[in-house]
XYZ file of C-alpha atoms in Angstrom:
661
model
C -13.409 -16.290 -75.134
C -15.061 -16.380 -78.575
C -18.126 -14.196 -79.092
C -20.528 -15.537 -80.241
C -19.568 -18.922 -78.824
C -18.726 -21.709 -81.286
C -20.384 -25.051 -80.549
C -19.593 -28.351 -82.270
C -22.300 -31.067 -82.223
C -21.264 -34.676 -83.011
C -24.187 -37.107 -83.474
C -24.928 -39.743 -86.107
C -28.650 -38.900 -85.914
C -29.117 -36.227 -88.621
C -32.500 -35.143 -87.272
C -31.014 -34.704 -83.776
C -28.190 -32.650 -85.306
C -30.622 -30.305 -87.053
C -32.897 -29.955 -84.012
C -30.070 -29.184 -81.575
C -28.502 -26.839 -84.104
C -31.717 -24.841 -84.519
C -32.360 -24.617 -80.766
C -28.845 -23.465 -79.877
C -28.619 -21.093 -82.860
C -31.688 -19.305 -81.486
C -29.633 -18.686 -78.322
C -27.067 -16.775 -80.397
C -24.441 -19.496 -80.730
C -22.563 -20.438 -83.925
C -23.256 -24.127 -84.641
C -21.335 -26.754 -86.624
C -22.715 -30.329 -86.912
C -20.890 -33.536 -87.927
C -21.944 -37.208 -87.849
C -18.786 -39.095 -86.790
C -15.533 -38.955 -84.812
C -13.294 -38.505 -87.870
C -15.164 -35.385 -89.000
C -15.184 -34.139 -85.389
C -11.375 -34.418 -85.204
C -11.025 -32.509 -88.483
C -13.247 -29.700 -87.194
C -11.409 -29.169 -83.911
C -8.093 -29.131 -85.798
C -9.120 -26.312 -88.111
C -11.292 -24.227 -85.780
C -11.462 -23.313 -82.082
C -14.679 -24.381 -80.345
C -15.928 -23.296 -76.952
C -18.070 -26.388 -76.451
C -18.372 -29.820 -78.062
C -21.646 -31.758 -77.619
C -20.725 -35.405 -78.274
C -22.905 -38.502 -78.509
C -21.380 -41.384 -76.556
C -22.039 -44.009 -79.266
C -20.975 -43.089 -82.812
C -20.543 -45.186 -85.996
C -16.722 -45.090 -85.940
C -16.205 -45.522 -82.189
C -16.946 -44.125 -78.759
C -17.486 -40.424 -78.183
C -14.903 -40.820 -75.402
C -12.230 -41.147 -78.122
C -13.033 -37.640 -79.347
C -13.216 -36.495 -75.713
C -9.667 -37.830 -75.189
C -8.447 -35.914 -78.255
C -10.013 -32.713 -76.922
C -8.669 -33.235 -73.405
C -5.112 -33.895 -74.626
C -4.769 -31.313 -77.402
C -7.588 -28.746 -77.176
C -8.017 -28.022 -73.482
C -9.797 -24.733 -74.202
C -12.797 -26.730 -75.533
C -15.236 -28.073 -72.920
C -17.064 -31.320 -73.802
C -20.608 -32.316 -72.859
C -21.407 -36.037 -73.366
C -24.982 -37.146 -74.074
C -26.307 -40.696 -74.607
C -29.430 -42.826 -74.682
C -27.611 -45.591 -72.813
C -26.816 -43.813 -69.606
C -25.611 -45.476 -66.441
C -23.962 -44.285 -63.276
C -20.787 -46.107 -64.273
C -20.641 -44.577 -67.790
C -21.396 -41.135 -66.310
C -18.544 -41.370 -63.791
C -16.236 -42.753 -66.473
C -16.964 -39.833 -68.846
C -16.464 -37.221 -66.127
C -13.190 -38.881 -65.100
C -12.040 -38.628 -68.723
C -12.549 -34.865 -68.672
C -16.171 -34.286 -69.687
C -17.682 -31.090 -68.273
C -21.206 -32.607 -68.077
C -23.089 -35.816 -68.863
C -26.715 -35.642 -70.124
C -29.145 -38.487 -70.769
C -31.309 -38.791 -73.892
C -34.000 -37.952 -74.682
C -32.596 -34.507 -74.018
C -34.362 -32.023 -71.810
C -33.868 -28.781 -73.757
C -33.848 -26.584 -70.652
C -31.303 -28.879 -69.014
C -29.138 -28.693 -72.166
C -29.322 -24.885 -72.289
C -28.326 -24.654 -68.620
C -25.422 -27.085 -69.178
C -24.158 -25.020 -72.149
C -24.512 -21.761 -70.201
C -22.663 -23.233 -67.202
C -19.920 -24.533 -69.473
C -19.445 -21.069 -71.004
C -19.321 -19.445 -67.549
C -16.770 -22.030 -66.448
C -14.773 -21.319 -69.592
C -14.752 -17.595 -68.774
C -13.335 -18.403 -65.353
C -10.721 -20.730 -66.877
C -9.578 -18.062 -69.358
C -9.535 -15.358 -66.666
C -7.513 -17.619 -64.397
C -5.081 -18.378 -67.230
C -4.626 -14.659 -67.894
C -3.938 -14.041 -64.221
C -1.412 -16.879 -64.092
C 0.340 -15.495 -67.198
C 0.369 -11.997 -65.699
C 1.742 -13.294 -62.409
C 4.406 -15.248 -64.268
C 5.316 -12.105 -66.220
C 5.445 -10.054 -63.030
C 7.671 -12.612 -61.378
C 10.372 -12.274 -64.061
C 10.024 -8.595 -65.058
C 11.120 -5.397 -63.356
C 7.942 -3.462 -62.601
C 9.385 -0.053 -63.504
C 11.332 -0.691 -66.715
C 9.575 -3.895 -67.884
C 12.997 -5.462 -68.445
C 13.860 -8.851 -66.985
C 14.625 -8.703 -63.257
C 17.660 -9.889 -61.303
C 16.194 -13.320 -60.464
C 15.367 -14.153 -64.077
C 18.728 -12.767 -65.237
C 20.704 -15.095 -62.973
C 18.554 -18.108 -63.907
C 18.972 -17.483 -67.654
C 22.649 -16.617 -67.342
C 23.275 -19.860 -65.432
C 21.509 -21.801 -68.212
C 23.497 -19.968 -70.920
C 26.767 -20.594 -69.042
C 25.941 -24.312 -68.820
C 25.240 -24.378 -72.565
C 28.486 -22.539 -73.322
C 30.508 -25.015 -71.214
C 28.773 -28.020 -72.747
C 29.062 -27.044 -76.417
C 32.053 -24.705 -76.280
C 30.045 -21.786 -77.656
C 30.962 -18.152 -76.902
C 29.046 -16.149 -74.301
C 29.494 -12.548 -73.174
C 28.049 -10.331 -70.451
C 27.830 -6.544 -70.646
C 27.127 -4.549 -67.483
C 26.402 -0.834 -67.753
C 25.713 1.995 -65.352
C 24.309 5.450 -66.151
C 26.955 8.040 -65.265
C 26.014 10.645 -62.639
C 22.368 9.623 -62.617
C 21.979 10.958 -59.078
C 22.260 14.510 -60.425
C 19.152 13.974 -62.575
C 17.140 12.792 -59.581
C 18.475 15.673 -57.480
C 17.626 18.387 -59.996
C 14.559 17.115 -61.848
C 13.094 14.859 -59.183
C 12.603 11.120 -58.931
C 9.489 11.105 -61.137
C 11.538 12.475 -64.038
C 14.367 10.078 -63.185
C 11.956 7.125 -63.298
C 10.701 8.190 -66.737
C 14.258 8.462 -68.016
C 14.979 4.940 -66.760
C 11.953 3.663 -68.702
C 13.100 5.418 -71.880
C 16.656 4.180 -71.326
C 15.397 0.603 -70.914
C 13.518 0.875 -74.209
C 16.709 2.134 -75.883
C 18.560 -0.957 -74.681
C 15.823 -3.235 -76.022
C 15.855 -1.442 -79.388
C 19.642 -1.778 -79.742
C 19.932 -5.383 -78.482
C 19.247 -8.427 -80.637
C 16.123 -10.526 -80.060
C 18.282 -13.375 -78.679
C 19.977 -11.115 -76.125
C 18.737 -10.975 -72.522
C 18.315 -7.388 -71.320
C 17.809 -7.044 -67.556
C 17.799 -4.428 -64.849
C 20.469 -5.395 -62.333
C 19.439 -2.767 -59.785
C 19.114 1.029 -59.542
C 20.625 2.529 -62.707
C 22.678 -0.613 -63.465
C 21.704 -2.919 -66.320
C 23.024 -6.183 -67.743
C 22.853 -7.544 -71.283
C 23.663 -11.219 -71.853
C 24.834 -11.938 -75.410
C 24.705 -15.656 -76.282
C 26.997 -16.950 -79.052
C 29.013 -13.726 -78.935
C 32.802 -13.682 -78.383
C 34.691 -10.782 -76.802
C 35.413 -9.123 -80.154
C 31.701 -9.089 -80.965
C 30.585 -7.713 -77.598
C 33.184 -4.919 -77.798
C 31.767 -3.850 -81.176
C 28.254 -4.011 -79.728
C 29.312 -1.983 -76.657
C 30.917 0.701 -78.820
C 27.716 0.964 -80.844
C 25.746 1.172 -77.592
C 27.957 3.973 -76.232
C 27.524 5.917 -79.452
C 23.751 5.419 -79.652
C 23.118 6.461 -76.051
C 25.420 9.461 -76.381
C 23.452 10.684 -79.400
C 20.000 9.999 -77.937
C 18.118 12.934 -76.444
C 16.106 11.679 -73.479
C 13.036 13.829 -73.377
C 10.723 13.234 -70.410
C 8.390 16.227 -70.259
C 10.482 18.059 -72.871
C 13.643 18.421 -70.757
C 16.015 17.027 -73.433
C 18.659 15.350 -71.295
C 21.766 13.606 -72.615
C 23.191 10.595 -70.808
C 26.493 8.775 -70.822
C 27.195 5.277 -69.566
C 30.110 3.231 -68.271
C 30.338 -0.355 -69.511
C 32.102 -3.445 -68.177
C 32.523 -6.590 -70.288
C 33.313 -10.223 -69.477
C 33.386 -13.198 -71.849
C 33.351 -16.963 -71.394
C 36.532 -18.637 -72.741
C 38.514 -15.399 -73.234
C 38.451 -14.512 -69.504
C 39.533 -17.893 -68.188
C 38.196 -20.069 -65.385
C 36.646 -17.166 -63.462
C 34.192 -16.655 -66.359
C 32.767 -20.177 -66.472
C 29.806 -19.568 -64.174
C 27.002 -17.014 -64.071
C 28.297 -15.425 -60.864
C 31.847 -15.416 -62.234
C 30.830 -13.564 -65.395
C 28.828 -11.022 -63.387
C 31.721 -10.427 -60.956
C 34.206 -9.873 -63.776
C 31.844 -7.534 -65.638
C 31.174 -5.630 -62.408
C 34.910 -5.122 -61.790
C 35.382 -3.943 -65.369
C 32.460 -1.526 -64.932
C 33.986 -0.098 -61.757
C 37.272 0.359 -63.605
C 35.468 2.249 -66.413
C 33.882 4.570 -63.856
C 37.226 5.138 -62.127
C 38.644 6.157 -65.503
C 36.057 8.960 -65.707
C 33.038 7.198 -67.155
C 31.553 7.277 -70.660
C 33.757 4.379 -71.766
C 33.942 0.602 -71.850
C 36.461 -1.666 -70.144
C 36.948 -5.409 -70.340
C 37.915 -7.623 -67.433
C 41.391 -7.891 -68.992
C 41.803 -4.116 -68.582
C 41.399 -4.510 -64.809
C 43.975 -7.280 -64.595
C 46.356 -5.337 -66.817
C 46.419 -2.383 -64.407
C 47.275 -4.637 -61.471
C 49.949 -6.491 -63.455
C 51.467 -3.201 -64.596
C 51.654 -1.914 -61.012
C 53.425 -5.068 -59.835
C 55.880 -4.851 -62.726
C 56.685 -1.159 -62.218
C 57.768 -1.506 -58.605
C 57.461 0.655 -55.496
C 58.129 4.164 -56.880
C 55.860 3.702 -59.822
C 53.184 2.265 -57.512
C 53.162 5.508 -55.534
C 52.695 7.447 -58.772
C 49.894 5.092 -59.849
C 48.194 5.453 -56.475
C 48.357 9.237 -56.749
C 46.834 9.050 -60.217
C 44.079 6.808 -58.913
C 43.307 9.151 -56.027
C 43.319 12.062 -58.462
C 40.812 10.258 -60.681
C 38.595 9.577 -57.657
C 38.742 13.282 -56.726
C 37.869 14.150 -60.329
C 34.857 11.834 -60.119
C 33.609 13.601 -56.995
C 34.105 17.001 -58.650
C 32.487 15.824 -61.860
C 29.519 14.446 -59.961
C 28.962 17.858 -58.388
C 29.511 19.603 -61.726
C 26.955 17.321 -63.393
C 24.432 18.349 -60.752
C 25.116 22.004 -61.505
C 24.839 21.354 -65.253
C 21.538 19.561 -64.781
C 20.346 22.426 -62.596
C 21.255 24.951 -65.308
C 19.424 22.913 -67.964
C 16.321 23.103 -65.839
C 16.182 26.833 -66.650
C 15.267 25.930 -70.229
C 11.756 25.188 -69.048
C 11.578 28.809 -67.861
C 13.485 30.712 -70.564
C 14.145 30.065 -74.245
C 17.642 31.617 -73.997
C 19.238 28.527 -72.397
C 19.399 24.766 -72.981
C 20.469 24.038 -76.569
C 21.657 27.665 -76.864
C 24.283 27.003 -74.163
C 25.315 23.672 -75.673
C 25.881 25.266 -79.121
C 27.984 27.991 -77.508
C 30.434 25.376 -76.197
C 31.695 24.485 -79.679
C 32.126 28.169 -80.582
C 34.096 29.192 -77.474
C 36.202 26.034 -77.760
C 37.212 26.853 -81.345
C 37.995 30.462 -80.456
C 40.111 29.286 -77.510
C 42.022 26.887 -79.764
C 42.685 29.619 -82.352
C 43.949 31.919 -79.591
C 46.328 29.105 -78.471
C 44.846 29.018 -74.967
C 45.792 26.168 -72.647
C 43.577 23.080 -72.432
C 42.633 24.107 -68.879
C 41.543 27.559 -70.057
C 39.517 26.057 -72.911
C 37.845 23.673 -70.463
C 36.841 26.678 -68.300
C 35.411 28.408 -71.392
C 33.258 25.366 -72.169
C 31.969 25.121 -68.595
C 31.245 28.848 -68.512
C 29.328 28.603 -71.811
C 27.055 25.970 -70.272
C 26.542 27.875 -67.024
C 26.624 31.490 -68.240
C 22.883 32.064 -67.640
C 22.656 30.013 -64.444
C 21.581 33.130 -62.537
C 18.293 33.357 -64.457
C 16.964 30.876 -61.929
C 16.528 33.937 -59.686
C 14.548 35.996 -62.244
C 10.701 35.992 -62.004
C 8.854 34.018 -64.698
C 6.737 36.984 -65.772
C 9.909 38.832 -66.823
C 11.577 35.830 -68.467
C 8.409 35.047 -70.430
C 7.573 38.608 -71.464
C 7.313 38.883 -75.257
C 7.258 42.661 -75.488
C 9.910 45.220 -74.605
C 11.079 45.203 -70.983
C 10.525 48.262 -68.834
C 13.558 49.956 -67.273
C 12.739 48.377 -63.911
C 12.394 44.906 -65.485
C 15.684 45.337 -67.350
C 17.424 46.178 -64.079
C 16.100 42.918 -62.621
C 17.325 40.926 -65.659
C 20.795 42.452 -65.252
C 21.076 40.839 -61.815
C 21.333 37.326 -63.300
C 25.117 37.590 -63.794
C 25.637 38.336 -60.105
C 23.154 35.659 -59.027
C 24.996 33.061 -61.148
C 28.349 34.058 -59.667
C 26.973 33.789 -56.127
C 25.547 30.336 -56.804
C 28.986 29.082 -57.886
C 31.050 30.888 -55.225
C 30.828 28.083 -52.580
C 32.010 25.482 -55.151
C 35.745 26.111 -54.897
C 36.893 24.075 -57.899
C 34.660 26.307 -60.093
C 36.288 29.552 -58.907
C 37.769 30.222 -62.357
C 34.277 30.348 -63.898
C 33.029 33.141 -61.663
C 34.685 36.117 -63.475
C 33.497 34.801 -66.852
C 29.901 34.425 -65.692
C 29.888 37.696 -63.751
C 31.240 39.825 -66.617
C 29.930 38.165 -69.802
C 27.546 41.122 -70.359
C 30.276 43.767 -70.192
C 30.980 45.667 -73.453
C 34.369 46.534 -74.949
C 33.396 50.259 -74.939
C 32.559 50.178 -71.209
C 28.754 50.466 -71.587
C 27.918 46.966 -70.329
C 27.032 45.555 -66.907
C 27.398 44.866 -63.979
C 30.512 47.043 -63.419
C 31.009 48.926 -66.712
C 34.439 47.370 -67.315
C 36.177 48.456 -70.514
C 38.564 46.893 -73.068
C 41.174 44.473 -71.735
C 39.942 45.046 -68.174
C 37.162 42.613 -69.027
C 38.435 39.032 -68.411
C 39.357 37.289 -71.680
C 36.944 34.413 -71.031
C 34.067 36.858 -70.512
C 34.884 38.625 -73.801
C 34.804 35.296 -75.664
C 31.576 34.063 -74.048
C 29.909 37.445 -74.640
C 30.456 37.220 -78.387
C 29.363 33.561 -78.619
C 26.262 34.374 -76.546
C 25.140 37.222 -78.837
C 25.804 35.214 -82.006
C 23.753 32.217 -80.822
C 20.885 34.549 -79.808
C 20.954 36.141 -83.294
C 20.755 32.828 -85.186
C 17.917 31.478 -82.974
C 14.174 32.092 -83.327
C 12.655 34.428 -80.751
C 8.978 35.080 -79.905
C 9.335 38.601 -81.349
C 11.407 37.739 -84.495
C 12.696 34.982 -86.768
C 16.327 33.887 -86.596
C 18.907 35.829 -88.611
C 20.844 33.970 -91.288
C 24.449 33.121 -90.425
C 25.649 35.755 -92.929
C 23.469 38.508 -91.436
C 24.453 37.534 -87.889
C 28.146 37.735 -88.813
C 27.568 41.188 -90.316
C 26.010 42.349 -87.036
C 28.991 40.950 -85.086
C 31.396 42.797 -87.440
C 29.534 46.078 -86.838
C 29.930 45.550 -83.081
C 33.710 45.134 -83.346
C 35.455 47.670 -81.135
C 32.246 48.815 -79.435
C 30.393 45.806 -78.071
C 33.104 43.199 -78.792
C 36.885 42.843 -78.620
C 38.132 43.376 -82.234
C 40.779 40.672 -81.915
C 38.203 38.093 -80.836
C 35.819 39.236 -83.600
C 38.512 38.560 -86.232
C 39.198 35.092 -84.826
C 35.475 34.341 -84.553
C 34.788 35.393 -88.171
C 37.603 33.137 -89.369
C 36.297 30.220 -87.263
C 32.739 30.638 -88.521
C 33.850 30.955 -92.148
C 35.799 27.719 -91.794
C 32.771 26.053 -90.209
C 30.525 27.142 -93.093
C 33.104 25.870 -95.612
C 33.214 22.528 -93.764
C 29.431 22.428 -93.873
C 29.542 22.728 -97.667
C 32.119 19.930 -97.780
C 29.884 17.709 -95.638
C 26.974 18.335 -97.997
C 29.221 17.336 -100.890
C 30.211 14.152 -99.052
C 26.518 13.326 -98.503
C 26.064 13.397 -102.284
C 29.014 11.030 -102.828
C 28.252 7.512 -103.975
C 28.305 4.953 -101.157
C 30.550 1.892 -101.175
C 30.381 -1.001 -98.680
C 33.606 -3.013 -98.296
C 33.350 -6.446 -96.585
C 36.637 -8.130 -95.615
C 37.855 -9.897 -92.465
C 41.380 -8.534 -93.145
C 41.239 -5.177 -91.348
C 44.431 -3.870 -93.000
C 42.987 -4.552 -96.438
C 39.682 -2.988 -95.344
C 41.330 0.270 -94.306
C 43.565 0.421 -97.392
C 40.634 -0.121 -99.780
C 38.494 2.389 -97.914
C 41.219 5.073 -98.042
C 41.804 4.571 -101.768
C 38.103 4.971 -102.565
C 37.564 7.815 -100.112
C 40.409 9.789 -101.698
C 38.722 9.197 -105.048
C 35.536 10.879 -103.778
C 33.503 7.895 -102.592
C 31.747 7.549 -99.228
C 33.177 4.199 -98.115
C 31.940 2.096 -95.170
C 33.792 -0.978 -93.907
C 32.596 -4.222 -92.312
C 34.928 -6.856 -90.852
C 32.189 -9.239 -89.703
C 30.575 -10.941 -92.735
C 27.781 -12.292 -90.494
C 26.361 -8.751 -90.365
C 26.313 -8.133 -94.125
C 22.525 -7.836 -94.436
C 22.277 -5.584 -91.368
C 24.911 -3.169 -92.730
C 23.425 -3.110 -96.235
C 20.039 -2.163 -94.770
C 21.682 0.595 -92.728
C 24.070 2.006 -95.367
C 22.091 1.457 -98.632
C 25.312 1.225 -100.694
C 25.579 1.846 -104.448
C 28.281 -0.855 -104.755
C 29.462 -3.796 -102.612
C 33.097 -4.939 -102.669
C 33.768 -8.141 -100.739
C 36.542 -10.650 -100.128
C 35.974 -14.200 -101.362
C 37.675 -16.138 -98.547
C 36.360 -15.246 -95.093
C 36.350 -18.084 -92.504
C 33.068 -17.225 -90.768
C 31.115 -16.628 -93.983
C 32.645 -16.585 -97.443
C 31.829 -14.044 -100.108
C 30.196 -16.819 -102.164
C 27.997 -17.793 -99.216
C 26.851 -14.178 -98.835
C 26.046 -14.026 -102.566
C 24.202 -17.355 -102.398
C 22.065 -16.102 -99.488
C 21.301 -12.881 -101.381
C 20.169 -14.838 -104.428
C 18.122 -17.431 -102.507
C 16.327 -14.685 -100.579
C 16.038 -12.471 -103.673
C 17.580 -9.475 -101.906
C 20.065 -6.777 -103.007
C 20.086 -8.128 -106.559
C 20.066 -4.579 -107.938
C 23.311 -3.588 -106.132
C 26.436 -4.329 -108.226
C 29.058 -6.451 -106.494
C 32.804 -6.965 -106.964
C 34.558 -10.039 -105.556
C 38.216 -9.652 -104.523
C 40.383 -12.747 -103.996
C 44.043 -13.718 -103.859
C 43.280 -17.065 -105.594
C 42.116 -17.300 -109.222
C 39.839 -20.352 -109.043
C 37.772 -20.978 -112.183
C 34.986 -22.799 -110.309
C 34.654 -19.984 -107.758
C 34.653 -17.424 -110.574
C 31.916 -19.299 -112.456
C 29.795 -19.593 -109.300
C 30.287 -15.904 -108.476
C 29.072 -14.825 -111.913
C 26.065 -17.172 -111.596
C 25.195 -15.379 -108.350
C 25.200 -12.013 -110.146
C 28.705 -10.637 -109.460
C 29.752 -7.857 -111.850
C 33.493 -8.503 -111.578
C 35.895 -11.072 -110.130
C 39.220 -9.355 -109.412
C 42.547 -10.760 -108.218
C 44.318 -9.126 -105.262
C 46.406 -7.071 -104.867
C 44.509 -4.590 -107.043
C 46.248 -1.416 -108.169
C 44.493 1.722 -106.829
C 43.866 3.045 -110.359
C 42.263 -0.259 -111.404
C 40.078 -0.391 -108.268
C 38.888 3.188 -108.779
C 38.202 2.587 -112.490
C 36.123 -0.540 -111.792
C 34.198 1.250 -109.035
C 33.368 4.232 -111.235
C 32.344 1.994 -114.139
C 29.874 -0.168 -112.215
C 28.351 2.767 -110.312
C 27.899 4.662 -113.602
C 26.330 1.545 -115.129
C 23.877 1.271 -112.236
C 23.000 4.979 -112.440
C 22.155 4.625 -116.137
C 19.841 1.700 -115.398
C 17.912 3.459 -112.594
């Protein structure tokens, strides 16, 4: 609804135009006056009017002609017809044609004002009704909680896309995903937190998906993404990117910082045969692939072919092998049950972060340290797994410590310190009923013992302290030292390592200290290497030949360049935006989109003209070479290219660009 209202007056009587304009302008309306139908049509094309006052008889035709134009193409504008030649028949005719009101000349000004006011009130109701209809339509196709498309809309759109794929032979893929162990989040943090995570997760899916993709909530924590014009190879790449993005995302409702993993099932029209030709068929295949991914432990993607492959393999192997496969499957199911319970415990332990700064990210950082120490000590994979679990759960018992002690910024009293010391025993007691976590109990119970026997709870000394507890104890102290505390700033890594060295033989096991120092020194050296890599010049290699891609990348990487590879030329612009390369090397002949086509699009859209480009081709065609240089290519090289020549060209053009910047 425009405010103030715009009113168009169409009358060939100039004096009438001026009089009506003045009267209605005094009422606060914005007035435009024209003298014929042609000018009236021009006005309603270039501007939106609330009301049109139209004389029935005009020099270039009947006012009903303009009324018809408004009724057919500008329904938001209400028309009031006025005439000096009124009759019951003409009045009925005008109203039947869509006029809001019909007024006889000479005009009664009060009657006109009332008609305009009524028209504006009616227009308000029309707009309000339209908004309600739009909202109802939106509600009917959207999930109320996540604002994604709902199941009904998903199946309708998928059926339409499947019909289109069958008719035109275009690719179509469906991706179904389920959040792993989501029940543990609801159990520990509550359903309100779980609902907020679902909303954030839904937004993540929308951000990652393309605008043409259909993202829907299938039910509970299951979601479906329909990818039109996408073959299986493309949806697998998309799913891998999705797994990576979700794994890296920190879901943060109310500051809880929760990481999620997902299982993904994929089905594709054409590649998956006759079962994938309908909407329900695609969904069923994707659902089976999703179930297979979850049976394999979750946090992975499976295609419908993976499911069929397992069954075919079992038939081929025969009876004995089938028994072995069945045992493996039952073992995986048991692992899922155990993992589900473990996830609940993990989530429960993370909840302590809201009560004490010495948990949460602190525990997660400890995992990498204890894992590296375990590897250096040549411990078994099972023992290293226990170390990682113990690092996450080592302060689980703080759930039983009062907030006023956990939050105290000053020095603890002797009585308060005695209460804090109980957390190791509380943690052990929490885990005792969970039999498959038995191996963690000694580590958690004794991780505050000291090598000189002055620790707690039992004053164990030297090798009497379980090895896992000695490792976790050191990692715990180091991570506390390098973290900010309310009463001090974090120590530098160098200072923290010096403190650990001084504690060797008293607080810590000397053997573990030596291993830890070596591990941390290597980590710091790797950090310097990573910084050096960040400063390396970036190269983007585009080639649909994956062997050539990998070979070229390895040659340039060994020469000190940060090389990214892209096998799908359709995504060239997307990757260039993401990687911001200093040089682009691309193949000339790629079926889906040639190197020349990419260069032509760059030039026509005036993008990436400042990035030097090298074309590689196995065919020396003079016309292609001429066209490539016209599009701004720096070099046109014939494959196979010797490594020394490739490196020399790369260095030359990057140096040339650096000089020009």
